[in-house]
Amino acid sequence: MIKSFLCCVCFLLLISLVACTTQKEELKEFDLKQVSFSRIPGWTSDNFNEVLPALEKSCERADTVWLDFCAGLKKQTTSKEIRRYIEKTLDAYLVISKGSKTGIFTGYYEASLKGALDKDDIYQTPIYGVPSDLVQVDLKDFNLQSNSPRIVGRVEAGKLVPYYERKDQAKMEAPVLLWVDSPVDAFILHIQGSGRVETKDGVVHVGYAGNNGHGFVGIGSIMSKEGLLEPGKASMPHIRAWLKNNPDKAEKLMAQNPRFIFFRILPNSDGPIGASGVSLTAKRSIAIDNQYIPFHTPVFLETTDAEGKKIQKLVVAQDIGSAIKGPIRADFFWGYGEEAFQEAGRMRSKGSYYILWPKGKTPLAS
């Protein structure tokens, strides 16, 4: 009897464990839960006039699923009209990953530099365009399968080899677009991917044009390994200050990040151009992981800034970033200038977001 009882208990425990395991396995990496707009914190408090420029820019390039929405959006003028129009034409979905609605939200900005078209005693750090000897190979063109469908390199003795790392930038056969006055600011420009360079002839906007194919290594992690960052001082403003105050050490530290970015001058631009092809709008554009969130998707963001102040507003997915990976992960675009740099450099907050999608249509990401 006892033996039979123990066997039954063991069997039930086994069944329970299998059920729990199966339940955990069923949790999706990316899931959507439809919610009413009234359940979204801060929804009715947002100023929808501020997001209108970002929505209109995306409407010029968005997929055909947005045609009807974009046509009607043009007729809306006040914040209340825009909000009610969105509620009438779109559905809201809470993004969930493995049973959790919480993710990480950071900030970025348009780097601001001082520069010139010609090198002189002040402006000695080059901003490079795409090198003439850089070769990009799309493996799909050769019917080759790879997790990284594109590789970057150069031809040496008839053989494709990796392109030069940051430490070897002097060897790059790249045109110089501009010269700037600070190697640290140029380094930060590489991290941000776009920026504005103030010259005596006016502001020149530069945007991402390519990279050398090497992996990105964060300057924060490099300095932390060297024991150079005090506790609580790993934000970009602190890092920038340290690098500028220690120029001799800064050069060696920055060279440990092998990734190098090449730029292009943006004609007639009112700001940085996101990966979606539209110019970004301060505090209304975000960078997302495009594997999960399609470009031009309106997203209601619920998070906080570095001081804990609530950020509850409608934004648009218009950019991507090398460090922005995962279903609930975004970079909030703060704009340009010192204030934007301080906000973006210190932001790392938990939060949630909701994607909006035309009624009656299945969200592409799902």
Tab-separated table of C-alpha atoms in Angstrom:
chain	number	residue	atom	x	y	z
A	1	MET	CA	0.000	0.000	0.000
A	2	ILE	CA	2.709	2.475	1.026
A	3	LYS	CA	4.706	1.613	-2.058
A	4	SER	CA	1.669	2.138	-4.291
A	5	PHE	CA	0.889	5.451	-2.550
A	6	LEU	CA	4.461	6.692	-3.065
A	7	CYS	CA	4.337	5.676	-6.706
A	8	CYS	CA	1.125	7.665	-7.169
A	9	VAL	CA	2.657	10.720	-5.477
A	10	CYS	CA	5.781	10.510	-7.654
A	11	PHE	CA	3.625	10.153	-10.749
A	12	LEU	CA	1.552	13.210	-9.854
A	13	LEU	CA	4.678	15.244	-9.132
A	14	LEU	CA	6.118	14.222	-12.478
A	15	ILE	CA	2.945	15.239	-14.274
A	16	SER	CA	2.996	18.571	-12.428
A	17	LEU	CA	6.605	19.250	-13.403
A	18	VAL	CA	5.926	18.394	-17.031
A	19	ALA	CA	2.896	20.701	-17.030
A	20	CYS	CA	4.935	23.554	-15.529
A	21	THR	CA	7.721	23.027	-18.035
A	22	THR	CA	5.251	22.963	-20.910
A	23	GLN	CA	3.618	26.153	-19.621
A	24	LYS	CA	6.969	27.936	-19.481
A	25	GLU	CA	7.851	26.785	-22.972
A	26	GLU	CA	4.577	28.202	-24.274
A	27	LEU	CA	5.488	31.731	-23.177
A	28	LYS	CA	6.195	33.616	-26.373
A	29	GLU	CA	9.248	35.728	-27.075
A	30	PHE	CA	6.926	38.321	-28.619
A	31	ASP	CA	3.228	38.520	-27.866
A	32	LEU	CA	0.502	41.131	-28.187
A	33	LYS	CA	-2.479	41.692	-25.919
A	34	GLN	CA	-5.194	43.978	-27.239
A	35	VAL	CA	-6.275	46.621	-24.727
A	36	SER	CA	-8.683	49.528	-24.716
A	37	PHE	CA	-7.177	53.015	-24.950
A	38	SER	CA	-8.750	53.862	-21.593
A	39	ARG	CA	-6.439	51.274	-19.980
A	40	ILE	CA	-3.262	52.951	-21.242
A	41	PRO	CA	-1.698	55.130	-18.474
A	42	GLY	CA	-1.426	58.762	-19.543
A	43	TRP	CA	-3.221	58.294	-22.855
A	44	THR	CA	-5.650	61.214	-22.532
A	45	SER	CA	-2.975	63.526	-21.072
A	46	ASP	CA	-0.689	63.519	-24.104
A	47	ASN	CA	-0.426	66.454	-26.500
A	48	PHE	CA	-1.070	64.748	-29.829
A	49	ASN	CA	-0.218	67.862	-31.839
A	50	GLU	CA	3.426	67.247	-30.908
A	51	VAL	CA	3.484	63.802	-32.514
A	52	LEU	CA	1.698	64.919	-35.690
A	53	PRO	CA	4.934	65.891	-37.572
A	54	ALA	CA	6.450	62.456	-36.856
A	55	LEU	CA	3.266	60.683	-37.978
A	56	GLU	CA	3.093	62.743	-41.178
A	57	LYS	CA	6.727	61.966	-42.051
A	58	SER	CA	6.121	58.253	-41.603
A	59	CYS	CA	2.918	58.434	-43.623
A	60	GLU	CA	5.046	59.418	-46.636
A	61	ARG	CA	6.905	56.086	-46.483
A	62	ALA	CA	4.664	53.702	-44.552
A	63	ASP	CA	3.323	50.388	-45.842
A	64	THR	CA	0.009	50.409	-47.724
A	65	VAL	CA	-1.768	49.128	-44.594
A	66	TRP	CA	-1.552	52.734	-43.344
A	67	LEU	CA	-3.029	54.437	-46.435
A	68	ASP	CA	-6.553	54.966	-45.063
A	69	PHE	CA	-5.277	56.097	-41.661
A	70	CYS	CA	-2.847	58.586	-43.198
A	71	ALA	CA	-5.483	60.006	-45.545
A	72	GLY	CA	-7.830	60.761	-42.647
A	73	LEU	CA	-5.037	62.052	-40.400
A	74	LYS	CA	-4.559	65.074	-42.651
A	75	LYS	CA	-8.013	66.342	-41.695
A	76	GLN	CA	-7.306	66.417	-37.944
A	77	THR	CA	-6.061	69.659	-36.392
A	78	THR	CA	-6.442	69.763	-32.601
A	79	SER	CA	-4.919	67.362	-30.078
A	80	LYS	CA	-8.357	66.060	-29.132
A	81	GLU	CA	-9.308	65.487	-32.778
A	82	ILE	CA	-6.101	63.547	-33.417
A	83	ARG	CA	-6.599	61.425	-30.283
A	84	ARG	CA	-10.221	60.610	-31.103
A	85	TYR	CA	-9.315	59.821	-34.708
A	86	ILE	CA	-6.646	57.380	-33.527
A	87	GLU	CA	-9.097	55.726	-31.137
A	88	LYS	CA	-11.618	55.382	-33.970
A	89	THR	CA	-9.255	53.943	-36.581
A	90	LEU	CA	-6.542	52.038	-34.654
A	91	ASP	CA	-6.355	49.278	-32.069
A	92	ALA	CA	-3.871	49.248	-29.177
A	93	TYR	CA	-1.766	46.208	-28.229
A	94	LEU	CA	0.381	45.803	-25.138
A	95	VAL	CA	3.709	44.192	-26.061
A	96	ILE	CA	4.589	41.186	-23.892
A	97	SER	CA	7.735	39.074	-23.872
A	98	LYS	CA	7.849	35.733	-22.059
A	99	GLY	CA	4.959	36.751	-19.845
A	100	SER	CA	6.370	40.173	-18.910
A	101	LYS	CA	5.374	43.614	-20.159
A	102	THR	CA	8.526	45.287	-18.801
A	103	GLY	CA	11.579	46.191	-20.847
A	104	ILE	CA	14.498	48.633	-20.879
A	105	PHE	CA	14.379	52.102	-22.435
A	106	THR	CA	17.440	54.250	-23.050
A	107	GLY	CA	17.970	57.564	-24.798
A	108	TYR	CA	19.997	58.937	-27.690
A	109	TYR	CA	20.473	62.311	-29.286
A	110	GLU	CA	21.903	64.082	-32.314
A	111	ALA	CA	25.550	64.766	-31.520
A	112	SER	CA	26.627	68.416	-31.775
A	113	LEU	CA	30.170	69.229	-32.831
A	114	LYS	CA	32.323	72.170	-33.876
A	115	GLY	CA	34.021	71.692	-37.217
A	116	ALA	CA	35.342	72.983	-40.524
A	117	LEU	CA	35.655	71.877	-44.116
A	118	ASP	CA	39.443	72.187	-44.001
A	119	LYS	CA	41.983	70.974	-41.473
A	120	ASP	CA	43.763	73.588	-39.359
A	121	ASP	CA	45.360	73.949	-35.922
A	122	ILE	CA	41.978	73.579	-34.173
A	123	TYR	CA	40.068	71.140	-36.359
A	124	GLN	CA	42.243	68.039	-36.717
A	125	THR	CA	39.919	65.064	-36.171
A	126	PRO	CA	38.460	63.702	-39.422
A	127	ILE	CA	34.884	62.601	-40.056
A	128	TYR	CA	35.132	59.999	-42.804
A	129	GLY	CA	32.863	59.048	-45.636
A	130	VAL	CA	32.627	55.492	-46.994
A	131	PRO	CA	36.112	54.210	-47.999
A	132	SER	CA	36.804	53.441	-51.634
A	133	ASP	CA	38.357	50.103	-50.685
A	134	LEU	CA	35.476	48.904	-48.522
A	135	VAL	CA	33.588	45.908	-49.941
A	136	GLN	CA	30.148	44.771	-48.792
A	137	VAL	CA	29.003	41.259	-49.590
A	138	ASP	CA	25.353	40.268	-49.304
A	139	LEU	CA	25.398	36.509	-48.766
A	140	LYS	CA	21.845	36.251	-50.067
A	141	ASP	CA	23.149	37.204	-53.512
A	142	PHE	CA	25.164	33.975	-53.444
A	143	ASN	CA	22.375	31.824	-51.959
A	144	LEU	CA	24.367	31.438	-48.747
A	145	GLN	CA	22.581	31.140	-45.405
A	146	SER	CA	23.934	33.066	-42.424
A	147	ASN	CA	22.757	34.764	-39.231
A	148	SER	CA	24.619	37.826	-40.539
A	149	PRO	CA	23.559	38.042	-44.205
A	150	ARG	CA	26.055	40.826	-44.967
A	151	ILE	CA	29.798	40.930	-44.387
A	152	VAL	CA	32.186	43.848	-44.796
A	153	GLY	CA	35.839	43.708	-45.769
A	154	ARG	CA	38.510	44.706	-48.270
A	155	VAL	CA	40.418	42.891	-50.972
A	156	GLU	CA	44.051	42.097	-50.277
A	157	ALA	CA	46.082	39.990	-52.727
A	158	GLY	CA	42.883	38.808	-54.364
A	159	LYS	CA	41.369	37.705	-51.052
A	160	LEU	CA	38.515	39.242	-49.074
A	161	VAL	CA	39.774	40.065	-45.566
A	162	PRO	CA	38.204	41.931	-42.607
A	163	TYR	CA	38.255	45.703	-42.897
A	164	TYR	CA	40.509	47.827	-40.723
A	165	GLU	CA	39.584	48.298	-37.070
A	166	ARG	CA	39.279	51.682	-35.381
A	167	LYS	CA	42.899	51.563	-34.214
A	168	ASP	CA	44.001	51.344	-37.868
A	169	GLN	CA	41.841	54.174	-39.193
A	170	ALA	CA	44.870	55.945	-40.690
A	171	LYS	CA	45.086	53.100	-43.222
A	172	MET	CA	41.506	53.565	-44.433
A	173	GLU	CA	41.115	54.860	-47.962
A	174	ALA	CA	38.211	57.056	-46.943
A	175	PRO	CA	37.334	60.605	-47.987
A	176	VAL	CA	37.304	63.219	-45.240
A	177	LEU	CA	33.949	64.998	-45.123
A	178	LEU	CA	34.740	67.392	-42.282
A	179	TRP	CA	37.288	68.107	-39.582
A	180	VAL	CA	36.176	68.592	-35.955
A	181	ASP	CA	37.903	69.919	-32.865
A	182	SER	CA	37.499	66.969	-30.492
A	183	PRO	CA	38.318	63.262	-30.954
A	184	VAL	CA	36.032	62.507	-28.000
A	185	ASP	CA	33.075	64.272	-29.627
A	186	ALA	CA	33.850	62.449	-32.879
A	187	PHE	CA	33.843	59.161	-30.965
A	188	ILE	CA	30.446	59.976	-29.464
A	189	LEU	CA	29.216	60.855	-32.960
A	190	HIS	CA	30.114	57.294	-33.968
A	191	ILE	CA	28.033	55.934	-31.101
A	192	GLN	CA	25.019	58.095	-31.943
A	193	GLY	CA	25.258	57.504	-35.695
A	194	SER	CA	24.283	61.030	-36.725
A	195	GLY	CA	25.032	64.603	-35.791
A	196	ARG	CA	25.239	68.258	-36.662
A	197	VAL	CA	28.552	70.012	-37.196
A	198	GLU	CA	28.591	73.763	-36.725
A	199	THR	CA	30.979	75.453	-39.155
A	200	LYS	CA	31.612	79.096	-40.037
A	201	ASP	CA	29.540	78.494	-43.167
A	202	GLY	CA	26.560	77.035	-41.312
A	203	VAL	CA	25.339	73.760	-39.839
A	204	VAL	CA	26.185	70.555	-41.703
A	205	HIS	CA	24.140	67.451	-40.855
A	206	VAL	CA	25.883	64.096	-41.196
A	207	GLY	CA	24.213	60.702	-41.094
A	208	TYR	CA	25.176	57.059	-40.958
A	209	ALA	CA	26.453	55.637	-44.242
A	210	GLY	CA	28.124	52.368	-43.218
A	211	ASN	CA	30.539	50.661	-40.847
A	212	ASN	CA	33.717	48.608	-40.936
A	213	GLY	CA	31.975	45.331	-40.106
A	214	HIS	CA	33.477	44.851	-36.644
A	215	GLY	CA	31.455	44.369	-33.459
A	216	PHE	CA	30.631	47.254	-31.135
A	217	VAL	CA	32.279	47.386	-27.703
A	218	GLY	CA	30.804	49.979	-25.337
A	219	ILE	CA	33.187	52.552	-23.904
A	220	GLY	CA	31.483	52.173	-20.522
A	221	SER	CA	32.354	48.484	-20.320
A	222	ILE	CA	35.917	49.198	-21.473
A	223	MET	CA	36.446	51.810	-18.756
A	224	SER	CA	34.752	49.678	-16.108
A	225	LYS	CA	37.167	46.805	-16.795
A	226	GLU	CA	40.040	49.254	-16.354
A	227	GLY	CA	38.572	50.407	-13.027
A	228	LEU	CA	38.239	53.984	-14.258
A	229	LEU	CA	34.580	54.620	-13.450
A	230	GLU	CA	33.394	55.336	-9.941
A	231	PRO	CA	30.137	53.731	-8.759
A	232	GLY	CA	27.162	55.688	-10.079
A	233	LYS	CA	29.260	57.482	-12.712
A	234	ALA	CA	28.885	55.212	-15.724
A	235	SER	CA	26.586	57.582	-17.640
A	236	MET	CA	27.721	59.136	-20.928
A	237	PRO	CA	28.081	62.672	-19.462
A	238	HIS	CA	30.534	61.340	-16.852
A	239	ILE	CA	32.347	59.253	-19.453
A	240	ARG	CA	32.702	62.218	-21.825
A	241	ALA	CA	34.061	64.426	-19.061
A	242	TRP	CA	36.631	61.789	-18.034
A	243	LEU	CA	37.807	61.219	-21.606
A	244	LYS	CA	38.234	64.933	-22.255
A	245	ASN	CA	40.122	65.409	-19.004
A	246	ASN	CA	42.457	62.491	-19.812
A	247	PRO	CA	43.244	62.840	-23.537
A	248	ASP	CA	46.342	60.595	-23.521
A	249	LYS	CA	44.494	57.668	-21.950
A	250	ALA	CA	41.305	58.410	-23.898
A	251	GLU	CA	42.865	57.605	-27.268
A	252	LYS	CA	43.924	54.108	-26.180
A	253	LEU	CA	40.579	53.425	-24.520
A	254	MET	CA	38.519	54.510	-27.522
A	255	ALA	CA	40.704	52.386	-29.821
A	256	GLN	CA	39.531	49.275	-27.946
A	257	ASN	CA	36.157	49.624	-29.655
A	258	PRO	CA	36.965	48.119	-33.075
A	259	ARG	CA	33.758	49.330	-34.736
A	260	PHE	CA	34.100	52.412	-36.936
A	261	ILE	CA	31.299	54.408	-38.544
A	262	PHE	CA	31.333	56.146	-41.916
A	263	PHE	CA	29.077	59.109	-42.664
A	264	ARG	CA	27.410	61.019	-45.438
A	265	ILE	CA	26.385	64.657	-45.603
A	266	LEU	CA	22.608	65.008	-45.482
A	267	PRO	CA	21.292	67.565	-47.993
A	268	ASN	CA	18.496	69.900	-46.897
A	269	SER	CA	17.924	67.953	-43.686
A	270	ASP	CA	16.023	69.302	-40.696
A	271	GLY	CA	17.574	66.659	-38.461
A	272	PRO	CA	19.109	63.193	-38.399
A	273	ILE	CA	17.659	60.608	-40.773
A	274	GLY	CA	16.507	57.415	-39.095
A	275	ALA	CA	16.923	53.946	-40.560
A	276	SER	CA	13.302	54.190	-41.743
A	277	GLY	CA	14.316	56.951	-44.154
A	278	VAL	CA	12.605	59.897	-42.430
A	279	SER	CA	14.088	62.711	-40.348
A	280	LEU	CA	13.636	62.156	-36.627
A	281	THR	CA	11.451	64.302	-34.392
A	282	ALA	CA	12.749	65.223	-30.935
A	283	LYS	CA	10.926	63.384	-28.128
A	284	ARG	CA	8.570	61.757	-30.649
A	285	SER	CA	10.827	59.282	-32.479
A	286	ILE	CA	12.242	56.042	-31.124
A	287	ALA	CA	14.686	53.390	-32.274
A	288	ILE	CA	13.384	49.838	-31.978
A	289	ASP	CA	14.333	46.277	-32.886
A	290	ASN	CA	12.843	46.059	-36.360
A	291	GLN	CA	12.590	42.291	-36.035
A	292	TYR	CA	9.621	42.853	-33.729
A	293	ILE	CA	8.271	46.368	-34.357
A	294	PRO	CA	7.802	47.456	-38.003
A	295	PHE	CA	9.070	50.868	-39.078
A	296	HIS	CA	6.528	53.719	-38.926
A	297	THR	CA	4.429	52.002	-36.266
A	298	PRO	CA	2.892	54.416	-33.718
A	299	VAL	CA	3.923	53.322	-30.227
A	300	PHE	CA	2.630	54.634	-26.913
A	301	LEU	CA	5.568	54.714	-24.539
A	302	GLU	CA	5.258	54.373	-20.768
A	303	THR	CA	8.561	54.860	-18.930
A	304	THR	CA	10.569	57.518	-17.026
A	305	ASP	CA	13.553	59.781	-17.611
A	306	ALA	CA	16.778	59.676	-15.588
A	307	GLU	CA	15.173	61.684	-12.778
A	308	GLY	CA	12.154	59.384	-12.547
A	309	LYS	CA	9.790	61.803	-14.293
A	310	LYS	CA	7.071	60.001	-16.250
A	311	ILE	CA	7.327	59.727	-20.023
A	312	GLN	CA	3.873	58.794	-21.283
A	313	LYS	CA	3.479	59.803	-24.891
A	314	LEU	CA	2.823	58.645	-28.415
A	315	VAL	CA	5.990	58.182	-30.464
A	316	VAL	CA	6.803	56.613	-33.836
A	317	ALA	CA	9.206	53.753	-34.594
A	318	GLN	CA	11.570	55.400	-37.083
A	319	ASP	CA	15.059	54.144	-36.296
A	320	ILE	CA	17.159	51.179	-35.150
A	321	GLY	CA	20.348	50.842	-33.119
A	322	SER	CA	23.085	48.245	-32.762
A	323	ALA	CA	22.358	47.933	-29.027
A	324	ILE	CA	18.573	47.971	-29.407
A	325	LYS	CA	17.705	44.294	-29.405
A	326	GLY	CA	14.625	42.544	-28.046
A	327	PRO	CA	10.825	42.726	-28.091
A	328	ILE	CA	10.526	45.408	-25.375
A	329	ARG	CA	13.532	47.633	-25.996
A	330	ALA	CA	13.744	51.154	-27.391
A	331	ASP	CA	15.945	54.230	-27.636
A	332	PHE	CA	14.107	57.516	-27.032
A	333	PHE	CA	15.322	60.356	-29.279
A	334	TRP	CA	15.847	63.530	-27.233
A	335	GLY	CA	16.898	65.911	-30.029
A	336	TYR	CA	20.188	67.825	-30.123
A	337	GLY	CA	22.210	70.083	-27.846
A	338	GLU	CA	23.705	69.793	-24.384
A	339	GLU	CA	20.378	69.316	-22.610
A	340	ALA	CA	19.477	66.451	-24.952
A	341	PHE	CA	22.919	64.918	-24.377
A	342	GLN	CA	22.488	65.045	-20.594
A	343	GLU	CA	19.019	63.498	-20.758
A	344	ALA	CA	19.954	60.797	-23.255
A	345	GLY	CA	23.264	59.928	-21.624
A	346	ARG	CA	21.724	59.261	-18.213
A	347	MET	CA	18.541	57.475	-19.258
A	348	ARG	CA	18.149	53.773	-18.567
A	349	SER	CA	14.635	53.093	-17.364
A	350	LYS	CA	12.192	50.242	-17.074
A	351	GLY	CA	8.867	50.550	-18.798
A	352	SER	CA	6.297	49.208	-21.239
A	353	TYR	CA	4.914	50.123	-24.620
A	354	TYR	CA	1.843	49.614	-26.764
A	355	ILE	CA	1.822	49.393	-30.546
A	356	LEU	CA	-1.099	50.859	-32.495
A	357	TRP	CA	-2.372	49.181	-35.642
A	358	PRO	CA	-5.267	49.742	-38.088
A	359	LYS	CA	-8.529	48.149	-36.972
A	360	GLY	CA	-9.335	44.895	-38.695
A	361	LYS	CA	-5.713	44.284	-39.664
A	362	THR	CA	-3.313	41.810	-38.049
A	363	PRO	CA	-0.153	43.579	-36.802
A	364	LEU	CA	2.755	42.650	-39.064
A	365	ALA	CA	5.045	41.947	-36.137
A	366	SER	CA	2.785	39.160	-34.900
